[in-house]
Amino acid sequence: MIFVTLEHILTHISFSIISIVIIIHLMNLLVYEIEGLRNSLEKGMIATFFSITGFLVIRWISSGHFPLSNLYESLIFLSWSLSIIHMIPYLWNHKNDLSAITASSAFFTQGFATSGLSTEMHQPAILVPALQSQWLMMHVSMMLFSYAALLCGSLLSVAFIVIVFQKKIIFFLKNKNFLSLRKSFFFGDMEYLNEKGSVFKKTYFLSFRNFYKYQLIQRLDYWSYRVISLGFAFLTIGILSGAVWANEAWGSYWNWDPKETWAFITWTIFAIYLHTRKNSILQDQGTNSAFVASIGFILIWICYFGINLLGIGFHSYGSFQ
């Protein structure tokens, strides 16, 4: 009973902290960025990490097995993985461009786990025979680490696409304004000169803003590539360890189970991303590879959540039922 109470307290503490972190993010984004609030944000994510770690340890002790036996536990572990990814730039003393994505992803993941699932799933249960293996920790943890990293990297690619296309749209509109200025030159020289003076006044501001956007695009591409590379490595290890486990449990390394099939499709898409990004970064600044990563974002949710929702195949023990 005491373990259940501690788990309940820790999940609510971590969710409350991460909710405050999201509010701080919104304040920095919509109102004014305050350095003190940014430091509080990082400390809040660290506190969230330790709270979820405490939950996982207590769950492990109370259930007698690593807490990855159902969807509820895997969502909590996914939230824990996202908090780890959030702290990587902070520990390296880099500007944390991942914070908005990792914090919001952890918020929604943990929020769904604590309020969207049935209370029966919150209770620790005895492992089904298929999960009673030492490969449980290796395979499932690697897959969830990969999901967390690939989701973050994909969302960074989505942000990259949005900013690049916004920049192109603004450039197109500027060209239209330039044409209208040329027309005004023929119809009224004085009006054109007045508008030209106002344009010169804004030149420094626009050049500074464009330089800031250029730096932001470069950082998004930098972190997207590195986080996806990390997630791809975890996904590869997870698939290989799963194949070994499948051979022990079902007598075959590969059975084309829906979960296995979608994991392979996801692996292929991100392999294409890494290949495309490496070969075309000089030509298109990574736009094509970012589109591939955006497709990968959808595939991850199909692989992780969609198959669980349907409850089909050998992995049906991880479903809602």
Coordinates of C-alpha atoms in Angstrom, one line a residue:
M1 CA 0.0 0.0 0.0
I2 CA 2.9 2.4 0.8
F3 CA 4.4 1.8 -2.6
V4 CA 1.2 2.7 -4.4
T5 CA 0.9 5.9 -2.3
L6 CA 4.5 6.8 -3.1
E7 CA 3.9 6.2 -6.8
H8 CA 0.8 8.3 -6.8
I9 CA 2.6 11.2 -5.0
L10 CA 5.7 11.1 -7.3
T11 CA 3.6 11.0 -10.5
H12 CA 1.6 14.0 -9.4
I13 CA 4.7 15.9 -8.3
S14 CA 6.4 15.3 -11.6
F15 CA 3.3 16.2 -13.6
S16 CA 2.8 19.4 -11.5
I17 CA 6.4 20.4 -12.0
I18 CA 6.3 19.9 -15.7
S19 CA 3.0 21.8 -15.9
I20 CA 4.8 24.8 -14.3
V21 CA 7.7 24.4 -16.8
I22 CA 5.2 24.6 -19.7
I23 CA 3.7 27.8 -18.2
I24 CA 7.3 29.3 -17.9
H25 CA 7.9 28.4 -21.5
L26 CA 4.7 30.2 -22.6
M27 CA 5.7 33.2 -20.5
N28 CA 9.1 33.4 -22.1
L29 CA 7.6 32.9 -25.6
L30 CA 4.6 35.2 -25.4
V31 CA 5.5 37.9 -22.8
Y32 CA 9.2 38.4 -22.3
E33 CA 12.2 36.1 -21.9
I34 CA 13.7 36.3 -18.4
E35 CA 17.0 34.7 -17.7
G36 CA 16.0 33.7 -14.2
L37 CA 12.9 32.0 -15.5
R38 CA 15.0 30.0 -17.9
N39 CA 17.2 28.8 -15.1
S40 CA 14.1 27.8 -13.1
L41 CA 12.8 25.9 -16.2
E42 CA 16.0 23.8 -16.4
K43 CA 15.9 23.1 -12.6
G44 CA 12.2 22.1 -13.0
M45 CA 13.0 19.5 -15.7
I46 CA 15.8 18.1 -13.5
A47 CA 13.3 17.8 -10.6
T48 CA 10.9 16.1 -13.0
F49 CA 13.6 13.6 -14.0
F50 CA 14.3 12.7 -10.4
S51 CA 10.6 12.4 -9.6
I52 CA 10.0 10.0 -12.5
T53 CA 13.2 8.1 -11.6
G54 CA 11.8 7.6 -8.1
F55 CA 8.6 6.3 -9.5
L56 CA 10.4 3.8 -11.7
V57 CA 12.6 2.6 -8.9
I58 CA 9.6 2.1 -6.5
R59 CA 7.6 0.4 -9.2
W60 CA 10.5 -1.9 -9.9
I61 CA 10.8 -2.8 -6.2
S62 CA 7.0 -3.3 -5.7
S63 CA 6.4 -5.3 -8.9
G64 CA 9.6 -7.3 -8.8
H65 CA 10.4 -6.6 -12.5
F66 CA 11.5 -3.7 -14.6
P67 CA 8.5 -1.4 -15.1
L68 CA 7.9 -1.8 -18.8
S69 CA 5.1 -4.4 -18.9
N70 CA 2.2 -2.3 -20.1
L71 CA 1.3 0.9 -21.9
Y72 CA 1.1 3.0 -18.7
E73 CA 4.6 2.1 -17.6
S74 CA 6.0 2.6 -21.1
L75 CA 4.5 6.1 -21.3
I76 CA 6.1 7.0 -18.0
F77 CA 9.4 5.6 -19.2
L78 CA 9.0 7.6 -22.4
S79 CA 8.4 10.8 -20.4
W80 CA 11.6 9.9 -18.4
S81 CA 13.5 9.5 -21.6
L82 CA 12.4 12.9 -22.9
S83 CA 13.6 14.5 -19.7
I84 CA 17.0 12.9 -20.2
I85 CA 17.2 14.3 -23.7
H86 CA 16.1 17.7 -22.4
M87 CA 19.1 17.8 -20.1
I88 CA 21.8 16.8 -22.6
P89 CA 22.3 20.4 -24.0
Y90 CA 22.1 21.8 -20.5
L91 CA 24.9 19.5 -19.3
W92 CA 27.0 20.4 -22.3
N93 CA 26.5 24.1 -21.6
H94 CA 24.8 24.6 -25.0
K95 CA 21.8 26.8 -25.8
N96 CA 18.9 24.5 -25.2
D97 CA 16.9 24.5 -28.4
L98 CA 15.2 21.3 -27.4
S99 CA 13.5 22.6 -24.3
A100 CA 10.2 23.6 -25.9
I101 CA 9.8 20.3 -27.6
T102 CA 11.1 18.0 -24.9
A103 CA 9.1 19.7 -22.1
S104 CA 5.8 19.8 -24.0
S105 CA 6.3 16.2 -25.2
A106 CA 6.9 15.0 -21.7
F107 CA 3.9 17.0 -20.5
F108 CA 1.5 15.4 -23.0
T109 CA 3.0 12.0 -22.6
Q110 CA 2.7 11.9 -18.8
G111 CA -0.6 13.7 -18.8
F112 CA -2.1 11.0 -21.0
A113 CA -0.5 8.2 -18.9
T114 CA -1.9 9.5 -15.6
S115 CA -5.3 10.6 -16.7
G116 CA -6.1 9.0 -20.1
L117 CA -5.6 5.3 -19.2
S118 CA -7.7 3.1 -17.1
T119 CA -6.9 2.9 -13.4
E120 CA -6.5 -0.9 -13.7
M121 CA -3.4 -0.4 -15.9
H122 CA -1.9 1.8 -13.2
Q123 CA -1.6 -1.2 -10.9
P124 CA 1.5 -3.4 -11.1
A125 CA 0.8 -6.8 -12.5
I126 CA 2.5 -10.2 -12.9
L127 CA 4.4 -10.5 -16.1
V128 CA 2.9 -12.6 -18.8
P129 CA 5.1 -15.6 -19.8
A130 CA 6.3 -13.9 -23.0
L131 CA 7.8 -11.0 -21.0
Q132 CA 9.5 -13.1 -18.4
S133 CA 13.0 -12.7 -19.9
Q134 CA 16.2 -10.8 -19.3
W135 CA 15.7 -9.2 -22.7
L136 CA 12.8 -7.2 -21.5
M137 CA 14.9 -4.4 -20.1
M138 CA 17.3 -4.4 -23.0
H139 CA 14.8 -4.5 -25.9
V140 CA 12.0 -2.3 -24.6
S141 CA 14.2 0.4 -23.0
M142 CA 16.2 0.8 -26.2
M143 CA 13.0 1.0 -28.3
L144 CA 11.5 3.7 -25.9
F145 CA 14.8 5.7 -25.9
S146 CA 14.8 5.6 -29.7
Y147 CA 11.1 6.7 -29.8
A148 CA 11.9 9.7 -27.5
A149 CA 14.9 10.8 -29.5
L150 CA 13.3 10.3 -32.9
L151 CA 10.2 12.1 -31.8
C152 CA 12.3 15.1 -30.6
G153 CA 14.4 15.1 -33.8
S154 CA 11.4 14.9 -36.0
L155 CA 9.7 17.8 -34.3
L156 CA 12.8 19.8 -34.7
S157 CA 12.7 19.0 -38.4
V158 CA 9.1 20.1 -38.6
A159 CA 10.1 23.4 -36.9
F160 CA 12.9 23.7 -39.4
I161 CA 10.5 23.3 -42.4
V162 CA 8.0 25.9 -40.9
I163 CA 10.7 28.5 -40.5
V164 CA 12.3 27.9 -43.9
F165 CA 9.0 28.1 -45.7
Q166 CA 8.0 31.2 -43.7
K167 CA 11.2 32.8 -44.8
K168 CA 10.5 31.9 -48.4
I169 CA 7.0 33.3 -48.2
I170 CA 8.3 36.6 -46.7
F171 CA 10.9 36.8 -49.4
F172 CA 8.2 36.4 -52.0
L173 CA 6.0 39.1 -50.4
K174 CA 9.0 41.4 -50.3
N175 CA 9.5 40.9 -54.0
K176 CA 5.8 41.9 -54.6
N177 CA 6.4 45.0 -52.5
F178 CA 9.5 45.8 -54.5
L179 CA 7.4 45.6 -57.7
S180 CA 4.8 47.9 -56.3
L181 CA 7.5 50.4 -55.3
R182 CA 8.8 50.4 -58.8
K183 CA 5.4 51.1 -60.1
S184 CA 5.0 54.0 -57.7
F185 CA 8.3 55.4 -59.0
F186 CA 6.7 56.0 -62.4
F187 CA 3.4 57.4 -60.9
G188 CA 4.9 59.6 -58.1
D189 CA 8.6 60.2 -57.5
M190 CA 8.0 61.9 -54.2
E191 CA 5.9 59.1 -52.8
Y192 CA 8.6 56.6 -53.8
L193 CA 11.4 58.5 -52.1
N194 CA 9.4 58.8 -48.8
E195 CA 8.8 55.0 -48.8
K196 CA 12.5 54.4 -49.7
G197 CA 13.6 56.4 -46.7
S198 CA 11.4 54.3 -44.4
V199 CA 12.8 51.1 -45.9
F200 CA 16.4 52.2 -45.2
K201 CA 15.4 52.9 -41.6
K202 CA 14.3 49.3 -41.3
T203 CA 17.3 47.7 -43.1
Y204 CA 19.4 47.1 -40.0
F205 CA 16.5 45.6 -38.1
L206 CA 15.5 43.3 -41.0
S207 CA 19.1 42.2 -41.5
F208 CA 19.5 41.4 -37.8
R209 CA 16.2 39.4 -37.8
N210 CA 17.3 37.5 -40.9
F211 CA 20.6 36.7 -39.3
Y212 CA 18.8 35.4 -36.2
K213 CA 16.6 33.2 -38.3
Y214 CA 19.6 31.9 -40.2
Q215 CA 21.2 31.0 -36.9
L216 CA 18.0 29.4 -35.6
I217 CA 17.7 27.3 -38.8
Q218 CA 21.3 26.1 -38.4
R219 CA 20.7 25.1 -34.8
L220 CA 17.5 23.3 -35.5
D221 CA 19.2 21.3 -38.3
Y222 CA 22.2 20.7 -36.0
W223 CA 20.2 19.3 -33.1
S224 CA 17.7 17.4 -35.4
Y225 CA 20.5 15.5 -37.1
R226 CA 22.3 14.6 -33.9
V227 CA 19.2 13.6 -31.9
I228 CA 17.8 11.5 -34.8
S229 CA 21.3 9.9 -35.2
L230 CA 21.2 9.0 -31.5
G231 CA 17.6 7.7 -31.8
F232 CA 18.5 5.7 -34.9
A233 CA 21.3 3.9 -33.0
F234 CA 19.0 3.1 -30.2
L235 CA 16.3 1.8 -32.7
T236 CA 18.9 -0.4 -34.4
I237 CA 19.9 -1.9 -31.0
G238 CA 16.3 -2.3 -30.0
I239 CA 15.3 -4.2 -33.2
L240 CA 18.4 -6.5 -33.0
S241 CA 17.8 -7.3 -29.4
G242 CA 14.1 -7.9 -30.2
A243 CA 15.1 -10.3 -32.9
V244 CA 17.2 -12.3 -30.5
W245 CA 14.4 -12.3 -27.9
A246 CA 11.9 -13.4 -30.6
N247 CA 14.0 -16.3 -31.5
E248 CA 14.1 -17.4 -27.8
A249 CA 10.3 -16.9 -27.3
W250 CA 8.8 -17.8 -30.6
G251 CA 11.5 -19.8 -32.3
S252 CA 12.2 -17.3 -35.1
Y253 CA 14.2 -14.1 -35.4
W254 CA 11.6 -12.4 -37.6
N255 CA 7.9 -13.1 -37.9
W256 CA 6.6 -10.0 -39.7
D257 CA 4.5 -9.2 -36.7
P258 CA 2.7 -5.8 -37.2
K259 CA 5.0 -4.3 -34.5
E260 CA 8.1 -5.7 -36.1
T261 CA 7.0 -4.6 -39.6
W262 CA 6.3 -1.0 -38.6
A263 CA 9.5 -0.8 -36.6
F264 CA 11.4 -1.9 -39.8
I265 CA 9.5 0.7 -41.8
T266 CA 10.4 3.4 -39.3
W267 CA 14.0 2.3 -39.3
T268 CA 14.1 2.5 -43.1
I269 CA 12.6 6.0 -43.2
F270 CA 15.2 7.3 -40.7
A271 CA 18.0 5.5 -42.6
I272 CA 16.8 7.4 -45.7
Y273 CA 16.8 10.6 -43.6
L274 CA 20.4 10.2 -42.5
H275 CA 21.4 9.3 -46.1
T276 CA 19.5 12.3 -47.6
R277 CA 20.7 14.8 -45.0
K278 CA 24.3 13.8 -45.5
N279 CA 24.2 14.0 -49.3
S280 CA 21.9 17.0 -49.9
I281 CA 22.8 19.4 -47.0
L282 CA 24.9 21.6 -49.2
Q283 CA 22.2 21.9 -51.9
D284 CA 19.0 22.5 -50.0
Q285 CA 20.1 23.2 -46.4
G286 CA 18.5 20.0 -45.3
T287 CA 14.9 20.7 -46.4
N288 CA 14.4 17.3 -48.2
S289 CA 15.8 15.4 -45.3
A290 CA 13.5 17.4 -42.9
F291 CA 10.5 16.3 -44.9
V292 CA 11.6 12.7 -44.5
A293 CA 12.0 13.1 -40.8
S294 CA 8.4 14.6 -40.7
I295 CA 7.1 11.4 -42.2
G296 CA 9.1 9.5 -39.6
F297 CA 7.2 11.3 -36.9
I298 CA 3.9 9.8 -38.0
L299 CA 5.4 6.4 -38.4
I300 CA 6.8 6.4 -34.8
W301 CA 3.3 7.0 -33.4
I302 CA 1.9 4.2 -35.6
C303 CA 4.6 1.8 -34.5
Y304 CA 4.4 2.7 -30.8
F305 CA 0.8 3.7 -30.2
G306 CA -1.3 2.6 -33.2
I307 CA -0.4 -1.1 -32.9
N308 CA -1.1 -1.0 -29.2
L309 CA -4.5 0.6 -29.9
L310 CA -5.4 -2.2 -32.3
G311 CA -4.1 -4.9 -29.9
I312 CA -3.0 -7.2 -32.8
G313 CA -0.1 -9.5 -33.3
F314 CA 2.4 -11.0 -30.9
H315 CA 2.8 -7.7 -29.1
S316 CA -0.9 -7.5 -28.1
Y317 CA 0.1 -7.7 -24.4
G318 CA 1.1 -4.1 -24.6
S319 CA -2.3 -2.9 -25.7
F320 CA -5.1 -1.1 -23.8
Q321 CA -6.8 -4.4 -22.9

